[in-house]
PDB file of C-alpha atoms and ligand atoms in Angstrom:
ATOM      1  CA  MET H 202     -22.558  -3.005  -0.301  1.00 65.00           C
ATOM      2  CA  THR H 203     -21.594  -2.651  -3.964  1.00 81.00           C
ATOM      3  CA  THR H 204     -17.896  -2.346  -4.751  1.00 89.00           C
ATOM      4  CA  ARG H 205     -17.149   1.216  -5.892  1.00 94.00           C
ATOM      5  CA  ILE H 206     -14.456   1.873  -8.467  1.00 96.00           C
ATOM      6  CA  LEU H 207     -13.086   5.299  -9.378  1.00 98.00           C
ATOM      7  CA  VAL H 208     -11.853   5.599 -13.015  1.00 98.00           C
ATOM      8  CA  ILE H 209      -9.596   8.541 -13.820  1.00 98.00           C
ATOM      9  CA  GLU H 210      -9.241   8.791 -17.594  1.00 97.00           C
ATOM     10  CA  ASP H 211      -9.211  11.703 -20.072  1.00 96.00           C
ATOM     11  CA  ASN H 212      -9.798   9.695 -23.229  1.00 95.00           C
ATOM     12  CA  PRO H 213     -13.584   9.495 -23.817  1.00 95.00           C
ATOM     13  CA  ALA H 214     -13.451   6.207 -25.781  1.00 94.00           C
ATOM     14  CA  ASN H 215     -11.381   4.427 -23.128  1.00 94.00           C
ATOM     15  CA  MET H 216     -13.528   5.843 -20.361  1.00 96.00           C
ATOM     16  CA  GLU H 217     -16.675   4.619 -22.117  1.00 94.00           C
ATOM     17  CA  LEU H 218     -15.281   1.111 -22.595  1.00 94.00           C
ATOM     18  CA  MET H 219     -14.049   0.743 -19.010  1.00 94.00           C
ATOM     19  CA  THR H 220     -17.237   2.101 -17.443  1.00 93.00           C
ATOM     20  CA  TYR H 221     -19.347  -0.092 -19.722  1.00 91.00           C
ATOM     21  CA  LEU H 222     -17.413  -3.225 -18.751  1.00 90.00           C
ATOM     22  CA  LEU H 223     -17.354  -2.473 -15.033  1.00 91.00           C
ATOM     23  CA  ASN H 224     -21.045  -1.564 -14.927  1.00 87.00           C
ATOM     24  CA  ALA H 225     -21.847  -4.764 -16.770  1.00 84.00           C
ATOM     25  CA  TYR H 226     -20.147  -6.735 -13.965  1.00 82.00           C
ATOM     26  CA  GLY H 227     -22.146  -4.921 -11.307  1.00 83.00           C
ATOM     27  CA  TYR H 228     -19.590  -2.465 -10.004  1.00 89.00           C
ATOM     28  CA  SER H 229     -20.606   0.999  -9.000  1.00 92.00           C
ATOM     29  CA  LEU H 230     -18.642   3.668 -10.925  1.00 95.00           C
ATOM     30  CA  LEU H 231     -17.148   7.033 -10.076  1.00 97.00           C
ATOM     31  CA  THR H 232     -15.366   8.983 -12.814  1.00 97.00           C
ATOM     32  CA  ALA H 233     -12.971  11.872 -13.269  1.00 97.00           C
ATOM     33  CA  THR H 234     -11.233  13.185 -16.396  1.00 97.00           C
ATOM     34  CA  ASP H 235      -8.125  14.723 -14.836  1.00 97.00           C
ATOM     35  CA  GLY H 236      -5.783  14.021 -11.926  1.00 97.00           C
ATOM     36  CA  GLU H 237      -6.834  16.891  -9.664  1.00 96.00           C
ATOM     37  CA  SER H 238     -10.535  16.157  -9.838  1.00 97.00           C
ATOM     38  CA  GLY H 239      -9.761  12.418  -9.496  1.00 97.00           C
ATOM     39  CA  LEU H 240      -8.063  13.058  -6.170  1.00 97.00           C
ATOM     40  CA  ALA H 241     -11.008  15.192  -5.051  1.00 97.00           C
ATOM     41  CA  VAL H 242     -13.456  12.383  -5.864  1.00 97.00           C
ATOM     42  CA  ALA H 243     -11.209   9.811  -4.110  1.00 97.00           C
ATOM     43  CA  ALA H 244     -11.040  11.924  -0.956  1.00 96.00           C
ATOM     44  CA  ARG H 245     -14.782  12.536  -0.927  1.00 96.00           C
ATOM     45  CA  GLU H 246     -15.977   9.044  -1.892  1.00 95.00           C
ATOM     46  CA  GLN H 247     -13.335   6.671  -0.541  1.00 95.00           C
ATOM     47  CA  PRO H 248     -13.696   4.142  -3.400  1.00 95.00           C
ATOM     48  CA  ASP H 249     -12.659   0.492  -3.060  1.00 94.00           C
ATOM     49  CA  LEU H 250     -10.331   0.705  -6.042  1.00 96.00           C
ATOM     50  CA  ILE H 251      -8.861   3.410  -8.313  1.00 97.00           C
ATOM     51  CA  ILE H 252      -8.089   2.822 -12.002  1.00 97.00           C
ATOM     52  CA  CYS H 253      -5.903   5.665 -13.237  1.00 97.00           C
ATOM     53  CA  ASP H 254      -4.659   6.611 -16.710  1.00 96.00           C
ATOM     54  CA  VAL H 255      -1.004   7.693 -16.671  1.00 94.00           C
ATOM     55  CA  HIS H 256      -1.171  10.509 -19.224  1.00 92.00           C
ATOM     56  CA  LEU H 257      -3.654  12.959 -17.782  1.00 94.00           C
ATOM     57  CA  PRO H 258      -4.084  16.738 -17.962  1.00 90.00           C
ATOM     58  CA  GLN H 259      -3.313  18.872 -14.878  1.00 85.00           C
ATOM     59  CA  LEU H 260      -1.765  16.194 -12.761  1.00 94.00           C
ATOM     60  CA  ASP H 261      -0.611  12.942 -14.427  1.00 95.00           C
ATOM     61  CA  GLY H 262      -0.885   9.383 -13.062  1.00 96.00           C
ATOM     62  CA  TYR H 263       2.454   9.661 -11.246  1.00 96.00           C
ATOM     63  CA  GLY H 264       1.274  12.848  -9.547  1.00 97.00           C
ATOM     64  CA  VAL H 265      -2.008  11.182  -8.566  1.00 97.00           C
ATOM     65  CA  ILE H 266      -0.336   8.124  -7.014  1.00 97.00           C
ATOM     66  CA  ARG H 267       2.185  10.314  -5.158  1.00 96.00           C
ATOM     67  CA  VAL H 268      -0.635  12.203  -3.433  1.00 96.00           C
ATOM     68  CA  LEU H 269      -2.665   9.028  -2.817  1.00 96.00           C
ATOM     69  CA  ARG H 270       0.205   7.232  -1.102  1.00 95.00           C
ATOM     70  CA  ARG H 271       1.161  10.309   0.937  1.00 95.00           C
ATOM     71  CA  THR H 272      -2.367  10.901   2.203  1.00 95.00           C
ATOM     72  CA  GLU H 273      -3.262   8.929   5.304  1.00 92.00           C
ATOM     73  CA  ALA H 274      -6.987   8.564   4.419  1.00 93.00           C
ATOM     74  CA  LEU H 275      -6.260   7.357   0.872  1.00 95.00           C
ATOM     75  CA  ARG H 276      -3.104   5.304   1.315  1.00 93.00           C
ATOM     76  CA  GLY H 277      -4.923   1.953   1.671  1.00 92.00           C
ATOM     77  CA  ILE H 278      -6.957   2.177  -1.543  1.00 95.00           C
ATOM     78  CA  PRO H 279      -5.545  -0.120  -4.238  1.00 95.00           C
ATOM     79  CA  ALA H 280      -4.679   1.727  -7.463  1.00 96.00           C
ATOM     80  CA  ILE H 281      -4.063   0.343 -10.918  1.00 96.00           C
ATOM     81  CA  ALA H 282      -2.311   2.290 -13.670  1.00 95.00           C
ATOM     82  CA  VAL H 283      -3.662   2.135 -17.216  1.00 93.00           C
ATOM     83  CA  THR H 284      -1.236   3.172 -19.868  1.00 87.00           C
ATOM     84  CA  ALA H 285      -0.143   2.646 -23.439  1.00 80.00           C
ATOM     85  CA  LEU H 286       3.491   2.879 -22.411  1.00 62.00           C
ATOM     86  CA  ALA H 287       5.143  -0.313 -23.427  1.00 62.00           C
ATOM     87  CA  MET H 288       8.751   0.469 -22.808  1.00 65.00           C
ATOM     88  CA  VAL H 289      10.867  -1.878 -20.714  1.00 66.00           C
ATOM     89  CA  GLY H 290      11.055  -0.616 -17.184  1.00 78.00           C
ATOM     90  CA  ASP H 291       7.776   1.310 -17.194  1.00 82.00           C
ATOM     91  CA  ARG H 292       6.023  -1.350 -15.208  1.00 83.00           C
ATOM     92  CA  GLU H 293       8.667  -1.147 -12.498  1.00 86.00           C
ATOM     93  CA  LYS H 294       8.488   2.659 -12.539  1.00 91.00           C
ATOM     94  CA  LEU H 295       4.722   2.523 -11.957  1.00 92.00           C
ATOM     95  CA  ILE H 296       4.997  -0.032  -9.150  1.00 91.00           C
ATOM     96  CA  ASP H 297       7.852   1.960  -7.545  1.00 92.00           C
ATOM     97  CA  ALA H 298       5.673   5.057  -7.704  1.00 94.00           C
ATOM     98  CA  GLY H 299       3.038   3.248  -5.612  1.00 95.00           C
ATOM     99  CA  PHE H 300       0.643   1.604  -8.064  1.00 94.00           C
ATOM    100  CA  ASP H 301      -0.475  -1.896  -7.105  1.00 93.00           C
ATOM    101  CA  GLY H 302      -0.733  -3.034 -10.686  1.00 91.00           C
ATOM    102  CA  TYR H 303      -0.632  -2.141 -14.334  1.00 89.00           C
ATOM    103  CA  ILE H 304      -2.994  -2.687 -17.244  1.00 91.00           C
ATOM    104  CA  SER H 305      -1.872  -1.871 -20.752  1.00 87.00           C
ATOM    105  CA  LYS H 306      -3.943  -0.198 -23.445  1.00 88.00           C
ATOM    106  CA  PRO H 307      -5.666  -1.034 -25.587  1.00 88.00           C
ATOM    107  CA  ILE H 308      -8.178  -2.392 -23.019  1.00 90.00           C
ATOM    108  CA  GLU H 309      -9.038  -6.003 -23.794  1.00 88.00           C
ATOM    109  CA  PRO H 310     -12.756  -6.465 -22.981  1.00 87.00           C
ATOM    110  CA  GLU H 311     -12.260 -10.232 -22.503  1.00 83.00           C
ATOM    111  CA  THR H 312      -9.710  -9.888 -19.712  1.00 86.00           C
ATOM    112  CA  PHE H 313     -10.125  -6.411 -18.267  1.00 90.00           C
ATOM    113  CA  VAL H 314     -12.587  -7.196 -15.477  1.00 87.00           C
ATOM    114  CA  ALA H 315     -10.741 -10.345 -14.453  1.00 85.00           C
ATOM    115  CA  GLU H 316      -7.531  -8.313 -14.124  1.00 86.00           C
ATOM    116  CA  ILE H 317      -9.361  -5.681 -12.067  1.00 89.00           C
ATOM    117  CA  ASN H 318     -10.839  -8.331  -9.760  1.00 85.00           C
ATOM    118  CA  ARG H 319      -7.378  -9.425  -8.677  1.00 86.00           C
ATOM    119  CA  PHE H 320      -6.801  -6.064  -7.042  1.00 87.00           C
ATOM    120  CA  LEU H 321     -10.079  -5.809  -5.174  1.00 84.00           C
ATOM    121  CA  PRO H 322      -9.805  -6.551  -1.464  1.00 71.00           C
ATOM    122  CA  ALA H 323     -11.604  -9.786  -0.575  1.00 64.00           C
ATOM    123  CA  LYS H 324     -13.090  -8.137   2.505  1.00 45.00           C
ATOM    124  CA  LYS H 325     -16.128  -7.158   0.480  1.00 45.00           C
ATOM    125  CA  GLU H 326     -17.376 -10.705   0.736  1.00 44.00           C
ATOM    126  CA  ALA H 327     -20.092 -10.553   3.393  1.00 42.00           C
ATOM    127  CA  VAL H 328     -19.392 -14.163   4.367  1.00 43.00           C
ATOM    128  CA  ALA H 329     -15.898 -13.351   5.499  1.00 44.00           C
ATOM    129  CA  ASP H 330     -17.198 -10.605   7.744  1.00 51.00           C
ATOM    130  CA  ALA H 331     -19.898 -12.646   9.423  1.00 61.00           C
ATOM    131  CA  PRO H 332     -18.985 -13.574  13.019  1.00 72.00           C
ATOM    132  CA  PRO H 333     -18.760 -17.297  13.744  1.00 80.00           C
ATOM    133  CA  ALA H 334     -21.995 -18.933  14.916  1.00 89.00           C
ATOM    134  CA  ALA H 335     -22.360 -19.644  18.641  1.00 93.00           C
ATOM    135  CA  LEU H 336     -22.952 -23.288  19.559  1.00 95.00           C
ATOM    136  CA  LEU H 337     -24.273 -24.532  22.890  1.00 96.00           C
ATOM    137  CA  VAL H 338     -22.584 -27.889  23.576  1.00 95.00           C
ATOM    138  CA  ILE H 339     -24.249 -30.085  26.168  1.00 95.00           C
ATOM    139  CA  CYS H 340     -21.817 -32.788  27.165  1.00 93.00           C
ATOM    140  CA  ASP H 341     -21.251 -34.622  30.431  1.00 92.00           C
ATOM    141  CA  ASN H 342     -18.205 -36.661  29.445  1.00 87.00           C
ATOM    142  CA  VAL H 343     -14.694 -35.191  29.787  1.00 85.00           C
ATOM    143  CA  ALA H 344     -13.229 -37.255  26.957  1.00 83.00           C
ATOM    144  CA  HIS H 345     -16.053 -36.381  24.570  1.00 85.00           C
ATOM    145  CA  ARG H 346     -15.705 -32.729  25.523  1.00 86.00           C
ATOM    146  CA  ALA H 347     -12.065 -32.705  24.502  1.00 83.00           C
ATOM    147  CA  LEU H 348     -12.865 -34.398  21.182  1.00 82.00           C
ATOM    148  CA  LEU H 349     -15.758 -32.050  20.463  1.00 86.00           C
ATOM    149  CA  ALA H 350     -13.738 -28.987  21.431  1.00 85.00           C
ATOM    150  CA  SER H 351     -11.124 -29.839  18.809  1.00 81.00           C
ATOM    151  CA  ARG H 352     -13.790 -30.397  16.176  1.00 83.00           C
ATOM    152  CA  LEU H 353     -15.746 -27.248  16.950  1.00 87.00           C
ATOM    153  CA  ALA H 354     -12.776 -24.888  17.063  1.00 82.00           C
ATOM    154  CA  ARG H 355     -14.026 -22.798  14.140  1.00 82.00           C
ATOM    155  CA  TRP H 356     -17.247 -21.799  15.990  1.00 87.00           C
ATOM    156  CA  LYS H 357     -17.806 -19.943  19.214  1.00 90.00           C
ATOM    157  CA  THR H 358     -18.835 -22.501  21.871  1.00 92.00           C
ATOM    158  CA  VAL H 359     -20.643 -22.334  25.207  1.00 94.00           C
ATOM    159  CA  TRP H 360     -20.473 -25.502  27.312  1.00 95.00           C
ATOM    160  CA  ALA H 361     -23.025 -27.132  29.582  1.00 95.00           C
ATOM    161  CA  ALA H 362     -22.722 -30.382  31.552  1.00 95.00           C
ATOM    162  CA  SER H 363     -26.450 -30.973  31.770  1.00 94.00           C
ATOM    163  CA  LEU H 364     -29.695 -29.979  30.078  1.00 94.00           C
ATOM    164  CA  GLU H 365     -30.702 -27.876  33.112  1.00 94.00           C
ATOM    165  CA  GLU H 366     -27.498 -25.895  32.832  1.00 95.00           C
ATOM    166  CA  ALA H 367     -28.059 -25.622  29.046  1.00 96.00           C
ATOM    167  CA  ILE H 368     -31.456 -23.980  29.527  1.00 95.00           C
ATOM    168  CA  GLY H 369     -29.874 -21.331  31.754  1.00 95.00           C
ATOM    169  CA  LEU H 370     -27.164 -20.660  29.211  1.00 95.00           C
ATOM    170  CA  ALA H 371     -29.700 -20.427  26.399  1.00 95.00           C
ATOM    171  CA  HIS H 372     -31.248 -17.505  28.282  1.00 95.00           C
ATOM    172  CA  SER H 373     -28.009 -15.705  29.065  1.00 94.00           C
ATOM    173  CA  HIS H 374     -26.228 -16.135  25.694  1.00 92.00           C
ATOM    174  CA  ALA H 375     -27.031 -15.386  22.054  1.00 92.00           C
ATOM    175  CA  LEU H 376     -26.841 -18.871  20.539  1.00 94.00           C
ATOM    176  CA  ASP H 377     -27.429 -20.376  17.079  1.00 92.00           C
ATOM    177  CA  LEU H 378     -27.500 -24.123  17.633  1.00 94.00           C
ATOM    178  CA  ALA H 379     -27.269 -26.788  20.336  1.00 94.00           C
ATOM    179  CA  LEU H 380     -25.314 -30.043  20.257  1.00 93.00           C
ATOM    180  CA  VAL H 381     -26.220 -32.780  22.698  1.00 92.00           C
ATOM    181  CA  ASP H 382     -23.689 -35.446  23.643  1.00 91.00           C
ATOM    182  CA  LEU H 383     -24.876 -37.000  26.913  1.00 89.00           C
ATOM    183  CA  ASP H 384     -23.568 -40.207  28.425  1.00 87.00           C
ATOM    184  CA  MET H 385     -26.950 -41.659  29.353  1.00 84.00           C
ATOM    185  CA  PRO H 386     -29.375 -44.213  27.944  1.00 83.00           C
ATOM    186  CA  MET H 387     -30.993 -42.786  24.831  1.00 77.00           C
ATOM    187  CA  ASP H 388     -34.564 -42.962  26.081  1.00 80.00           C
ATOM    188  CA  GLU H 389     -33.580 -41.076  29.209  1.00 84.00           C
ATOM    189  CA  CYS H 390     -31.749 -38.584  27.063  1.00 82.00           C
ATOM    190  CA  SER H 391     -34.685 -38.080  24.713  1.00 81.00           C
ATOM    191  CA  ARG H 392     -37.081 -37.623  27.678  1.00 86.00           C
ATOM    192  CA  GLY H 393     -34.702 -35.014  29.053  1.00 88.00           C
ATOM    193  CA  ILE H 394     -34.550 -33.198  25.726  1.00 88.00           C
ATOM    194  CA  ALA H 395     -38.319 -33.256  25.381  1.00 86.00           C
ATOM    195  CA  GLN H 396     -38.616 -31.668  28.841  1.00 90.00           C
ATOM    196  CA  ALA H 397     -35.926 -29.120  28.062  1.00 91.00           C
ATOM    197  CA  ARG H 398     -37.767 -28.125  24.900  1.00 89.00           C
ATOM    198  CA  ALA H 399     -40.725 -27.006  26.999  1.00 91.00           C
ATOM    199  CA  ASP H 400     -38.516 -23.958  27.475  1.00 93.00           C
ATOM    200  CA  ARG H 401     -39.178 -21.733  24.468  1.00 92.00           C
ATOM    201  CA  THR H 402     -35.730 -20.197  24.308  1.00 93.00           C
ATOM    202  CA  PHE H 403     -34.045 -23.574  24.345  1.00 92.00           C
ATOM    203  CA  ALA H 404     -36.660 -24.941  21.920  1.00 89.00           C
ATOM    204  CA  SER H 405     -35.821 -22.192  19.407  1.00 89.00           C
ATOM    205  CA  LEU H 406     -32.341 -23.683  18.871  1.00 91.00           C
ATOM    206  CA  PRO H 407     -31.805 -26.294  16.190  1.00 89.00           C
ATOM    207  CA  LEU H 408     -30.487 -29.500  17.736  1.00 89.00           C
ATOM    208  CA  ILE H 409     -27.831 -31.967  16.780  1.00 89.00           C
ATOM    209  CA  ILE H 410     -27.941 -35.075  18.943  1.00 87.00           C
ATOM    210  CA  PHE H 411     -25.207 -37.647  19.130  1.00 84.00           C
ATOM    211  CA  GLY H 412     -26.634 -41.123  19.427  1.00 71.00           C
ATOM    212  CA  PRO H 413     -28.989 -43.552  17.705  1.00 61.00           C
ATOM    213  CA  LEU H 414     -32.322 -42.246  16.571  1.00 56.00           C
ATOM    214  CA  PRO H 415     -34.770 -42.763  19.459  1.00 55.00           C
ATOM    215  CA  THR H 416     -38.225 -43.843  18.324  1.00 52.00           C
ATOM    216  CA  THR H 417     -39.879 -41.187  20.488  1.00 54.00           C
ATOM    217  CA  MET H 418     -38.378 -38.404  18.364  1.00 55.00           C
ATOM    218  CA  GLU H 419     -38.348 -40.178  15.045  1.00 49.00           C
ATOM    219  CA  HIS H 420     -40.593 -37.789  13.179  1.00 45.00           C
ATOM    220  CA  SER H 421     -40.386 -34.768  15.368  1.00 52.00           C
ATOM    221  CA  GLY H 422     -38.298 -32.807  12.880  1.00 54.00           C
ATOM    222  CA  ILE H 423     -36.584 -30.995  15.698  1.00 65.00           C
ATOM    223  CA  ALA H 424     -33.177 -32.539  15.471  1.00 72.00           C
ATOM    224  CA  ARG H 425     -30.530 -34.347  13.527  1.00 77.00           C
ATOM    225  CA  PHE H 426     -28.991 -37.493  14.910  1.00 78.00           C
ATOM    226  CA  LEU H 427     -25.374 -38.348  14.316  1.00 80.00           C
ATOM    227  CA  GLN H 428     -23.106 -41.125  15.407  1.00 76.00           C
ATOM    228  CA  ARG H 429     -20.497 -39.958  17.855  1.00 72.00           C
ATOM    229  CA  THR H 430     -17.806 -41.353  15.571  1.00 73.00           C
ATOM    230  CA  VAL H 431     -18.922 -39.162  12.667  1.00 77.00           C
ATOM    231  CA  GLU H 432     -16.113 -37.741  10.517  1.00 79.00           C
ATOM    232  CA  PRO H 433     -15.155 -34.142  11.416  1.00 79.00           C
ATOM    233  CA  ASP H 434     -16.015 -32.947   7.874  1.00 78.00           C
ATOM    234  CA  VAL H 435     -19.441 -34.535   8.053  1.00 81.00           C
ATOM    235  CA  LEU H 436     -20.077 -32.977  11.439  1.00 86.00           C
ATOM    236  CA  ALA H 437     -19.036 -29.573  10.091  1.00 85.00           C
ATOM    237  CA  ASP H 438     -21.354 -29.993   7.110  1.00 82.00           C
ATOM    238  CA  GLU H 439     -24.275 -30.973   9.351  1.00 85.00           C
ATOM    239  CA  ILE H 440     -23.703 -27.971  11.584  1.00 88.00           C
ATOM    240  CA  GLU H 441     -23.504 -25.554   8.647  1.00 85.00           C
ATOM    241  CA  THR H 442     -26.632 -27.064   7.078  1.00 83.00           C
ATOM    242  CA  CYS H 443     -28.559 -26.700  10.355  1.00 84.00           C
ATOM    243  CA  LEU H 444     -27.371 -23.113  10.799  1.00 85.00           C
ATOM    244  CA  HIS H 445     -28.265 -22.262   7.241  1.00 80.00           C
ATOM    245  CA  GLN H 446     -31.747 -23.792   7.478  1.00 77.00           C
ATOM    246  CA  ASN H 447     -32.415 -22.037  10.763  1.00 76.00           C
ATOM    247  CA  LYS H 448     -31.302 -18.716   9.342  1.00 74.00           C
ATOM    248  CA  ARG H 449     -33.596 -19.141   6.389  1.00 69.00           C
ATOM    249  CA  ARG H 450     -36.439 -20.012   8.737  1.00 69.00           C
ATOM    250  CA  GLN H 451     -35.750 -16.880  10.767  1.00 69.00           C
ATOM    251  CA  ASP H 452     -35.484 -14.696   7.685  1.00 67.00           C
ATOM    252  CA  GLY H 453     -38.781 -16.186   6.532  1.00 61.00           C
ATOM    253  CA  ASP H 454     -40.304 -15.257   9.904  1.00 56.00           C
ATOM    254  CA  HIS H 455     -39.259 -11.680   9.424  1.00 53.00           C
ATOM    255  CA  ILE H 456     -40.843 -11.538   5.992  1.00 48.00           C
ATOM    256  CA  ASP H 457     -44.081 -13.072   7.323  1.00 42.00           C
ATOM    257  CA  ARG H 458     -44.439 -10.438  10.011  1.00 42.00           C
TER     258      ARG H 458
HETATM  259 MN1  LIG E 894      -4.720   9.885 -21.212  1.00 75.51          MN
END
């Protein structure tokens, strides 16, 4: 969702410049030309940020911030004062009153948006809100399990000790990827995986397999093969790449339908 900024400003030239700059950077704008109507817009629209002139008709910037900070539903919205006041101590007065920051007039087009960005909550980044991916880890060795657990801490993990168990878990859990680390000869392991992939739910998961590349799966395109001793960063990169590719594939599926 687009970040919404409310600008409360009675000077038409300043209003025009600020709205022009913010629009140019892709923000969605709400405007008001006096304190009272600014508060009404804030209450109705719940903007992500408020930019407020200090000298305003009806209710000035100090009056606006007093109401904002006293009102439960509006208290959390960051607010920045815009003012030509340049006297020593004014900045402190504005911050004491409840403003999160201060921008002085005249507005500098080169720095204005960058200054505004500092006050926007980072939560708007969709990435930060996305839940961690769920990995199915198929591992039959206690020591390897402990090592993998420490390396996979940033993701949600579901553990299986065998491929049979993994198939069951693939049906009962929402999963994004499977990692296979089985202590068995590679040809036996690859036969097992080929059998497991007869199950469509299991087969829909991208695979990362620890071990040398077995000739039987060389060009299958179904999996990535990593050495067990791979660096944690490399492992993390491989996982993220697999997840990303799979997501793109799924999004593509949706478009095709
Ligand atoms: Mn003014």
